[in-house]
mmCIF file of C-alpha atoms and ligand atoms in Angstrom:
data_model
loop_
_atom_site.group_PDB
_atom_site.id
_atom_site.type_symbol
_atom_site.label_atom_id
_atom_site.label_comp_id
_atom_site.label_asym_id
_atom_site.label_seq_id
_atom_site.Cartn_x
_atom_site.Cartn_y
_atom_site.Cartn_z
ATOM 1 C CA UNK A 105 0.000 0.000 0.000
ATOM 2 C CA UNK A 106 1.380 3.434 -0.862
ATOM 3 C CA UNK A 107 1.686 6.071 1.856
ATOM 4 C CA UNK A 108 -1.258 7.936 0.358
ATOM 5 C CA UNK A 109 -3.459 4.837 0.213
ATOM 6 C CA UNK A 110 -2.542 4.091 3.784
ATOM 7 C CA UNK A 111 -3.545 7.587 4.941
ATOM 8 C CA UNK A 112 -6.783 7.381 2.997
ATOM 9 C CA UNK A 113 -7.602 4.022 4.577
ATOM 10 C CA UNK A 114 -6.909 5.422 8.056
ATOM 11 C CA UNK A 115 -9.017 8.508 7.398
ATOM 12 C CA UNK A 116 -11.893 6.400 6.058
ATOM 13 C CA UNK A 117 -11.824 4.291 9.161
ATOM 14 C CA UNK A 118 -11.995 7.321 11.469
ATOM 15 C CA UNK A 119 -14.825 8.858 9.452
ATOM 16 C CA UNK A 120 -16.816 5.618 9.334
ATOM 17 C CA UNK A 121 -16.574 5.213 13.128
ATOM 18 C CA UNK A 122 -17.712 8.776 13.847
ATOM 19 C CA UNK A 123 -21.291 9.773 14.568
ATOM 20 C CA UNK A 124 -20.472 13.458 14.918
ATOM 21 C CA UNK A 125 -18.152 15.281 12.516
ATOM 22 C CA UNK A 126 -17.125 18.921 12.137
ATOM 23 C CA UNK A 127 -15.812 20.080 8.776
ATOM 24 C CA UNK A 128 -13.958 23.370 8.363
ATOM 25 C CA UNK A 129 -13.415 24.566 4.799
ATOM 26 C CA UNK A 130 -11.479 27.452 3.264
ATOM 27 C CA UNK A 131 -10.873 28.915 -0.165
ATOM 28 C CA UNK A 132 -8.961 25.776 -1.305
ATOM 29 C CA UNK A 133 -12.134 23.702 -1.603
ATOM 30 C CA UNK A 134 -13.464 26.156 -4.184
ATOM 31 C CA UNK A 135 -10.177 26.461 -6.111
ATOM 32 C CA UNK A 136 -11.134 23.586 -8.421
ATOM 33 C CA UNK A 137 -14.391 25.431 -9.150
ATOM 34 C CA UNK A 138 -12.275 28.273 -10.541
ATOM 35 C CA UNK A 139 -12.751 30.631 -7.565
ATOM 36 C CA UNK A 140 -9.400 32.315 -6.817
ATOM 37 C CA UNK A 141 -7.903 31.685 -3.359
ATOM 38 C CA UNK A 142 -6.331 34.526 -1.384
ATOM 39 C CA UNK A 143 -2.797 33.215 -1.136
ATOM 40 C CA UNK A 144 -2.058 32.071 -4.666
ATOM 41 C CA UNK A 145 -0.895 34.437 -7.421
ATOM 42 C CA UNK A 146 -4.381 34.308 -8.904
ATOM 43 C CA UNK A 147 -5.659 35.876 -5.675
ATOM 44 C CA UNK A 148 -4.004 39.180 -6.489
ATOM 45 C CA UNK A 149 -6.132 41.923 -7.986
ATOM 46 C CA UNK A 150 -4.438 44.898 -9.649
ATOM 47 C CA UNK A 151 -1.407 44.317 -7.432
ATOM 48 C CA UNK A 152 -3.342 44.811 -4.198
ATOM 49 C CA UNK A 153 -3.121 42.144 -1.548
ATOM 50 C CA UNK A 154 -6.484 41.132 0.000
ATOM 51 C CA UNK A 155 -5.178 42.362 3.367
ATOM 52 C CA UNK A 156 -5.045 45.866 1.863
ATOM 53 C CA UNK A 157 -8.615 45.793 0.570
ATOM 54 C CA UNK A 158 -10.625 43.582 2.903
ATOM 55 C CA UNK A 159 -10.495 46.005 5.830
ATOM 56 C CA UNK A 160 -12.818 48.663 7.257
ATOM 57 C CA UNK A 161 -10.036 51.266 6.829
ATOM 58 C CA UNK A 162 -9.645 50.512 3.129
ATOM 59 C CA UNK A 163 -13.414 50.723 2.705
ATOM 60 C CA UNK A 164 -13.867 54.069 4.448
ATOM 61 C CA UNK A 165 -10.802 55.434 2.699
ATOM 62 C CA UNK A 166 -12.020 54.448 -0.775
ATOM 63 C CA UNK A 167 -15.384 52.643 -0.880
ATOM 64 C CA UNK A 168 -15.442 52.657 -4.669
ATOM 65 C CA UNK A 169 -12.077 50.883 -4.963
ATOM 66 C CA UNK A 170 -13.079 48.196 -2.445
ATOM 67 C CA UNK A 171 -16.394 47.726 -4.236
ATOM 68 C CA UNK A 172 -14.597 47.408 -7.580
ATOM 69 C CA UNK A 173 -12.641 44.532 -6.080
ATOM 70 C CA UNK A 174 -15.825 42.885 -4.725
ATOM 71 C CA UNK A 175 -17.502 43.406 -8.084
ATOM 72 C CA UNK A 176 -14.540 41.538 -9.646
ATOM 73 C CA UNK A 177 -14.766 38.774 -7.034
ATOM 74 C CA UNK A 178 -18.532 38.447 -7.533
ATOM 75 C CA UNK A 179 -17.841 38.094 -11.231
ATOM 76 C CA UNK A 180 -15.223 35.392 -10.521
ATOM 77 C CA UNK A 181 -17.754 33.445 -8.433
ATOM 78 C CA UNK A 182 -20.841 34.066 -10.607
ATOM 79 C CA UNK A 183 -20.439 31.140 -12.987
ATOM 80 C CA UNK A 184 -18.642 28.838 -10.555
ATOM 81 C CA UNK A 185 -20.237 25.468 -9.937
ATOM 82 C CA UNK A 186 -19.607 23.166 -6.987
ATOM 83 C CA UNK A 187 -16.862 20.588 -7.634
ATOM 84 C CA UNK A 188 -16.719 16.918 -6.532
ATOM 85 C CA UNK A 189 -15.286 18.025 -3.149
ATOM 86 C CA UNK A 190 -18.388 20.116 -2.350
ATOM 87 C CA UNK A 191 -20.676 17.298 -3.491
ATOM 88 C CA UNK A 192 -18.794 14.681 -1.474
ATOM 89 C CA UNK A 193 -19.285 16.774 1.685
ATOM 90 C CA UNK A 194 -23.003 17.116 0.989
ATOM 91 C CA UNK A 195 -23.176 13.338 0.619
ATOM 92 C CA UNK A 196 -21.231 12.805 3.829
ATOM 93 C CA UNK A 197 -23.742 15.005 5.670
ATOM 94 C CA UNK A 198 -26.539 12.681 4.662
ATOM 95 C CA UNK A 199 -24.705 9.586 5.889
ATOM 96 C CA UNK A 200 -23.542 10.793 9.340
ATOM 97 C CA UNK A 201 -25.985 11.433 12.219
ATOM 98 C CA UNK A 202 -24.432 14.860 13.004
ATOM 99 C CA UNK A 203 -22.298 16.927 10.696
ATOM 100 C CA UNK A 204 -21.544 20.625 11.096
ATOM 101 C CA UNK A 205 -19.991 22.335 8.102
ATOM 102 C CA UNK A 206 -18.152 25.516 9.023
ATOM 103 C CA UNK A 207 -16.894 27.528 6.075
ATOM 104 C CA UNK A 208 -14.772 30.620 5.709
ATOM 105 C CA UNK A 209 -15.944 30.858 2.122
ATOM 106 C CA UNK A 210 -18.398 33.479 1.064
ATOM 107 C CA UNK A 211 -19.158 31.963 -2.340
ATOM 108 C CA UNK A 212 -22.287 29.942 -1.513
ATOM 109 C CA UNK A 213 -20.987 26.776 -3.279
ATOM 110 C CA UNK A 214 -21.638 24.433 -0.333
ATOM 111 C CA UNK A 215 -25.328 25.403 -0.385
ATOM 112 C CA UNK A 216 -25.422 24.887 -4.116
ATOM 113 C CA UNK A 217 -23.954 21.373 -3.693
ATOM 114 C CA UNK A 218 -26.722 20.433 -1.231
ATOM 115 C CA UNK A 219 -25.105 20.811 2.196
ATOM 116 C CA UNK A 220 -27.624 22.140 4.692
ATOM 117 C CA UNK A 221 -26.075 22.492 8.147
ATOM 118 C CA UNK A 222 -23.702 25.300 7.160
ATOM 119 C CA UNK A 223 -22.162 27.985 9.342
ATOM 120 C CA UNK A 224 -20.766 30.819 7.229
ATOM 121 C CA UNK A 225 -18.077 32.386 9.399
ATOM 122 C CA UNK A 226 -17.235 35.221 7.057
ATOM 123 C CA UNK A 227 -20.614 36.154 5.626
ATOM 124 C CA UNK A 228 -21.795 35.971 2.028
ATOM 125 C CA UNK A 229 -20.614 37.859 -1.032
ATOM 126 C CA UNK A 230 -24.147 38.017 -2.466
ATOM 127 C CA UNK A 231 -25.406 40.248 0.332
ATOM 128 C CA UNK A 232 -25.086 44.031 0.666
ATOM 129 C CA UNK A 233 -25.428 45.513 4.149
ATOM 130 C CA UNK A 234 -26.305 49.152 4.802
ATOM 131 C CA UNK A 235 -23.589 50.931 6.807
ATOM 132 C CA UNK A 236 -26.278 53.090 8.454
ATOM 133 C CA UNK A 237 -29.476 51.124 9.069
ATOM 134 C CA UNK A 238 -28.055 47.572 8.775
ATOM 135 C CA UNK A 239 -30.585 46.469 6.140
ATOM 136 C CA UNK A 240 -29.343 43.392 4.250
ATOM 137 C CA UNK A 241 -30.136 43.039 0.570
ATOM 138 C CA UNK A 242 -29.659 39.776 -1.368
ATOM 139 C CA UNK A 243 -28.176 40.894 -4.649
ATOM 140 C CA UNK A 244 -26.896 38.701 -7.486
ATOM 141 C CA UNK A 245 -26.295 41.463 -10.061
ATOM 142 C CA UNK A 246 -22.922 41.285 -11.828
ATOM 143 C CA UNK A 247 -21.619 43.854 -12.469
ATOM 144 C CA UNK A 248 -23.409 46.066 -9.979
ATOM 145 C CA UNK A 249 -25.003 49.029 -11.806
ATOM 146 C CA UNK A 250 -23.658 51.591 -9.316
ATOM 147 C CA UNK A 251 -20.442 51.488 -7.294
ATOM 148 C CA UNK A 252 -20.583 51.857 -4.386
ATOM 149 C CA UNK A 253 -24.188 50.609 -4.081
ATOM 150 C CA UNK A 254 -26.728 52.483 -1.955
ATOM 151 C CA UNK A 255 -29.171 51.068 0.591
ATOM 152 C CA UNK A 256 -32.613 50.424 -0.939
ATOM 153 C CA UNK A 257 -34.251 51.478 2.324
ATOM 154 C CA UNK A 258 -32.424 54.636 3.474
ATOM 155 C CA UNK A 259 -30.112 55.548 0.580
ATOM 156 C CA UNK A 260 -26.906 55.346 2.614
ATOM 157 C CA UNK A 261 -23.700 53.569 1.610
ATOM 158 C CA UNK A 262 -23.851 49.775 1.306
ATOM 159 C CA UNK A 263 -20.965 47.400 2.098
ATOM 160 C CA UNK A 264 -20.371 43.733 1.370
ATOM 161 C CA UNK A 265 -21.942 41.618 4.138
ATOM 162 C CA UNK A 266 -18.661 39.883 4.867
ATOM 163 C CA UNK A 267 -16.247 39.896 7.777
ATOM 164 C CA UNK A 268 -13.110 41.923 7.053
ATOM 165 C CA UNK A 269 -9.638 41.689 8.542
ATOM 166 C CA UNK A 270 -9.749 43.509 11.883
ATOM 167 C CA UNK A 271 -13.474 42.855 12.381
ATOM 168 C CA UNK A 272 -14.943 40.606 15.040
ATOM 169 C CA UNK A 273 -16.945 37.496 14.349
ATOM 170 C CA UNK A 274 -20.008 37.358 16.612
ATOM 171 C CA UNK A 275 -19.346 35.562 19.922
ATOM 172 C CA UNK A 276 -22.524 33.509 19.548
ATOM 173 C CA UNK A 277 -21.243 32.159 16.257
ATOM 174 C CA UNK A 278 -17.832 31.290 17.736
ATOM 175 C CA UNK A 279 -19.558 29.644 20.714
ATOM 176 C CA UNK A 280 -21.685 27.556 18.388
ATOM 177 C CA UNK A 281 -18.612 26.361 16.463
ATOM 178 C CA UNK A 282 -16.634 25.580 19.632
ATOM 179 C CA UNK A 283 -19.572 23.603 21.001
ATOM 180 C CA UNK A 284 -19.770 21.618 17.761
ATOM 181 C CA UNK A 285 -16.029 20.852 17.996
ATOM 182 C CA UNK A 286 -16.446 19.797 21.611
ATOM 183 C CA UNK A 287 -19.209 17.372 20.663
ATOM 184 C CA UNK A 288 -17.572 15.820 17.589
ATOM 185 C CA UNK A 289 -15.239 12.842 17.323
ATOM 186 C CA UNK A 290 -13.589 13.799 14.043
ATOM 187 C CA UNK A 291 -12.719 17.184 12.557
ATOM 188 C CA UNK A 292 -11.849 17.604 8.887
ATOM 189 C CA UNK A 293 -9.898 20.738 7.898
ATOM 190 C CA UNK A 294 -9.978 21.297 4.164
ATOM 191 C CA UNK A 295 -8.294 23.875 1.914
ATOM 192 C CA UNK A 296 -7.568 26.514 4.502
ATOM 193 C CA UNK A 297 -4.158 28.107 4.923
ATOM 194 C CA UNK A 298 -4.461 28.113 8.718
ATOM 195 C CA UNK A 299 -3.338 31.729 8.929
ATOM 196 C CA UNK A 300 -6.558 33.687 9.379
ATOM 197 C CA UNK A 301 -7.980 33.628 12.921
ATOM 198 C CA UNK A 302 -10.141 32.454 14.555
ATOM 199 C CA UNK A 303 -10.480 29.577 12.055
ATOM 200 C CA UNK A 304 -6.737 28.930 12.287
ATOM 201 C CA UNK A 305 -7.030 27.919 15.964
ATOM 202 C CA UNK A 306 -10.007 25.621 15.614
ATOM 203 C CA UNK A 307 -7.907 22.590 14.755
ATOM 204 C CA UNK A 308 -5.878 23.255 17.896
ATOM 205 C CA UNK A 309 -9.036 23.392 19.981
ATOM 206 C CA UNK A 310 -10.016 20.022 18.528
ATOM 207 C CA UNK A 311 -6.605 18.556 19.362
ATOM 208 C CA UNK A 312 -6.694 19.937 22.912
ATOM 209 C CA UNK A 313 -9.935 18.072 23.426
ATOM 210 C CA UNK A 314 -8.530 14.847 21.927
ATOM 211 C CA UNK A 315 -10.456 14.780 18.678
ATOM 212 C CA UNK A 316 -9.090 13.118 15.576
ATOM 213 C CA UNK A 317 -8.111 15.861 13.132
ATOM 214 C CA UNK A 318 -7.698 15.141 9.430
ATOM 215 C CA UNK A 319 -6.277 17.835 7.162
ATOM 216 C CA UNK A 320 -6.615 17.957 3.386
ATOM 217 C CA UNK A 321 -4.584 20.691 1.740
ATOM 218 C CA UNK A 322 -2.313 20.936 -1.272
ATOM 219 C CA UNK A 323 0.379 22.787 0.659
ATOM 220 C CA UNK A 324 2.085 22.773 4.027
ATOM 221 C CA UNK A 325 0.178 24.599 6.811
ATOM 222 C CA UNK A 326 1.464 25.914 10.168
ATOM 223 C CA UNK A 327 -0.344 23.410 12.438
ATOM 224 C CA UNK A 328 -0.163 20.304 10.257
ATOM 225 C CA UNK A 329 2.388 18.717 12.604
ATOM 226 C CA UNK A 330 -0.246 18.488 15.338
ATOM 227 C CA UNK A 331 -2.875 16.769 13.244
ATOM 228 C CA UNK A 332 -3.481 13.023 13.121
ATOM 229 C CA UNK A 333 -3.737 12.498 9.373
ATOM 230 C CA UNK A 334 -2.499 14.977 6.761
ATOM 231 C CA UNK A 335 -3.310 14.416 3.091
ATOM 232 C CA UNK A 336 -1.547 16.667 0.582
ATOM 233 C CA UNK A 337 -3.902 16.324 -2.365
ATOM 234 C CA UNK A 338 -6.585 18.336 -4.134
ATOM 235 C CA UNK A 339 -9.799 18.240 -2.128
ATOM 236 C CA UNK A 340 -11.905 17.711 -5.262
ATOM 237 C CA UNK A 341 -9.970 14.514 -5.956
ATOM 238 C CA UNK A 342 -9.532 13.105 -2.483
ATOM 239 C CA UNK A 343 -12.904 13.814 -0.826
ATOM 240 C CA UNK A 344 -14.944 11.655 -3.228
ATOM 241 C CA UNK A 345 -12.473 8.824 -2.604
ATOM 242 C CA UNK A 346 -12.661 9.269 1.171
ATOM 243 C CA UNK A 347 -16.434 9.103 1.396
ATOM 244 C CA UNK A 348 -17.266 6.621 -1.315
ATOM 245 C CA UNK A 349 -18.829 3.330 -0.348
ATOM 246 C CA UNK A 350 -16.347 1.517 -2.597
ATOM 247 C CA UNK A 351 -13.167 1.045 -0.551
ATOM 248 C CA UNK A 352 -11.241 -0.239 -3.554
ATOM 249 C CA UNK A 353 -11.452 3.099 -5.299
ATOM 250 C CA UNK A 354 -8.083 4.804 -5.069
ATOM 251 C CA UNK A 355 -6.584 7.991 -6.438
ATOM 252 C CA UNK A 356 -5.139 7.581 -9.925
HETATM 253 P P1 NAD B 627 -6.454 30.944 1.636
HETATM 254 O O1 NAD B 627 -6.533 31.462 0.241
HETATM 255 O O2 NAD B 627 -5.650 31.654 2.624
HETATM 256 O O3 NAD B 627 -5.878 29.440 1.581
HETATM 257 C C1 NAD B 627 -6.301 28.482 0.664
HETATM 258 C C2 NAD B 627 -5.625 27.171 1.009
HETATM 259 O O4 NAD B 627 -6.148 26.163 0.161
HETATM 260 C C3 NAD B 627 -4.104 27.158 0.829
HETATM 261 O O5 NAD B 627 -3.508 26.602 1.965
HETATM 262 C C4 NAD B 627 -3.883 26.252 -0.413
HETATM 263 O O6 NAD B 627 -2.725 25.491 -0.281
HETATM 264 C C5 NAD B 627 -5.102 25.358 -0.344
HETATM 265 N N1 NAD B 627 -5.554 24.830 -1.625
HETATM 266 C C6 NAD B 627 -5.566 25.448 -2.840
HETATM 267 N N2 NAD B 627 -6.138 24.656 -3.759
HETATM 268 C C7 NAD B 627 -6.507 23.516 -3.122
HETATM 269 C C8 NAD B 627 -7.167 22.312 -3.532
HETATM 270 N N3 NAD B 627 -7.562 22.132 -4.789
HETATM 271 N N4 NAD B 627 -7.393 21.356 -2.584
HETATM 272 C C9 NAD B 627 -6.989 21.515 -1.299
HETATM 273 N N5 NAD B 627 -6.370 22.634 -0.858
HETATM 274 C C10 NAD B 627 -6.133 23.621 -1.754
HETATM 275 O O7 NAD B 627 -7.927 30.789 2.133
HETATM 276 P P2 NAD B 627 -8.578 30.624 3.568
HETATM 277 O O8 NAD B 627 -7.695 29.805 4.440
HETATM 278 O O9 NAD B 627 -9.969 30.238 3.324
HETATM 279 O O10 NAD B 627 -8.577 32.031 4.290
HETATM 280 C C11 NAD B 627 -8.602 33.262 3.995
HETATM 281 C C12 NAD B 627 -9.853 34.069 3.729
HETATM 282 O O11 NAD B 627 -10.120 33.990 2.370
HETATM 283 C C13 NAD B 627 -11.137 33.700 4.345
HETATM 284 O O12 NAD B 627 -11.509 34.812 5.076
HETATM 285 C C14 NAD B 627 -12.145 33.556 3.205
HETATM 286 O O13 NAD B 627 -13.335 34.223 3.552
HETATM 287 C C15 NAD B 627 -11.493 34.251 2.094
HETATM 288 N N6 NAD B 627 -11.717 33.772 0.737
HETATM 289 C C16 NAD B 627 -12.847 33.110 0.360
HETATM 290 C C17 NAD B 627 -13.001 32.641 -0.947
HETATM 291 C C18 NAD B 627 -14.259 31.906 -1.336
HETATM 292 O O14 NAD B 627 -15.333 32.196 -0.826
HETATM 293 N N7 NAD B 627 -14.149 30.920 -2.237
HETATM 294 C C19 NAD B 627 -11.982 32.865 -1.877
HETATM 295 C C20 NAD B 627 -10.832 33.556 -1.471
HETATM 296 C C21 NAD B 627 -10.703 33.985 -0.157
HETATM 297 ZN ZN1 ZN B 628 -30.009 51.743 5.061
#
């Protein structure tokens, strides 16, 4: 058995034994759907780094520029379809008594693939939130007719309903995720660079409470050494193999 087959067999065993699983996904799971990640070269937009644009300061300094970037990102996501990794997770949800899918992605592809118990940590790119009255508008227009967009209710400036660098994620949401980790037996961490907090620490929380942690990521990540099983493959290729009912299916 190759090292990869061995890891896959171990991971399958852990997943099959578990009745409660937490899955944490990041931009990597959507990479094979053509959605740019943040860290790769393709994540750069007009030579700005996301850290320079996805902040409240950048927005208040130049709302139009930040909206131009979101308009570009919305366009990059618009025609994206879920890939076999998204579908495999939706299938896993239907075969495990409890599965909580926590995503840092704002692209909506997990919903499209059929997952239902989803916690979106960083909001959703298809929503515009009023900076004054807080009204949230679902909006799928690409490109947006006016940048920056205005609130339909009060006419004030709208912003993407996403969590920016330097902004807090609601404590109730964090609590809910930590409780899910506490109650699970296995945590899967897929396609996330493990750099952006608080998601970056969630695998550590799972390890501190003796859960089995399985990571699937193309590249090295800072906490990989602490995890039980680390698979360095594309999520769209490995997830269908991990969850299939045919144990003889292996990666080509
Ligand atoms: P990231 O871009 O920092 O990291 C992506 C990770 O995925 C990297 O470690 C990379 O090695 C890995 N990867 C790339 N292709 C892969 C594949 N095919 N299979 C498995 N792994 C693969 O993204 P992040 O960790 O999610 O964190 C940063 C922030 O980026 C989050 O706040 C998120 O909201 C935002 N973001 C979201 C999207 C999206 O919604 N699709 C896209 C870009 C960034
Ligand atoms: Zn308003």
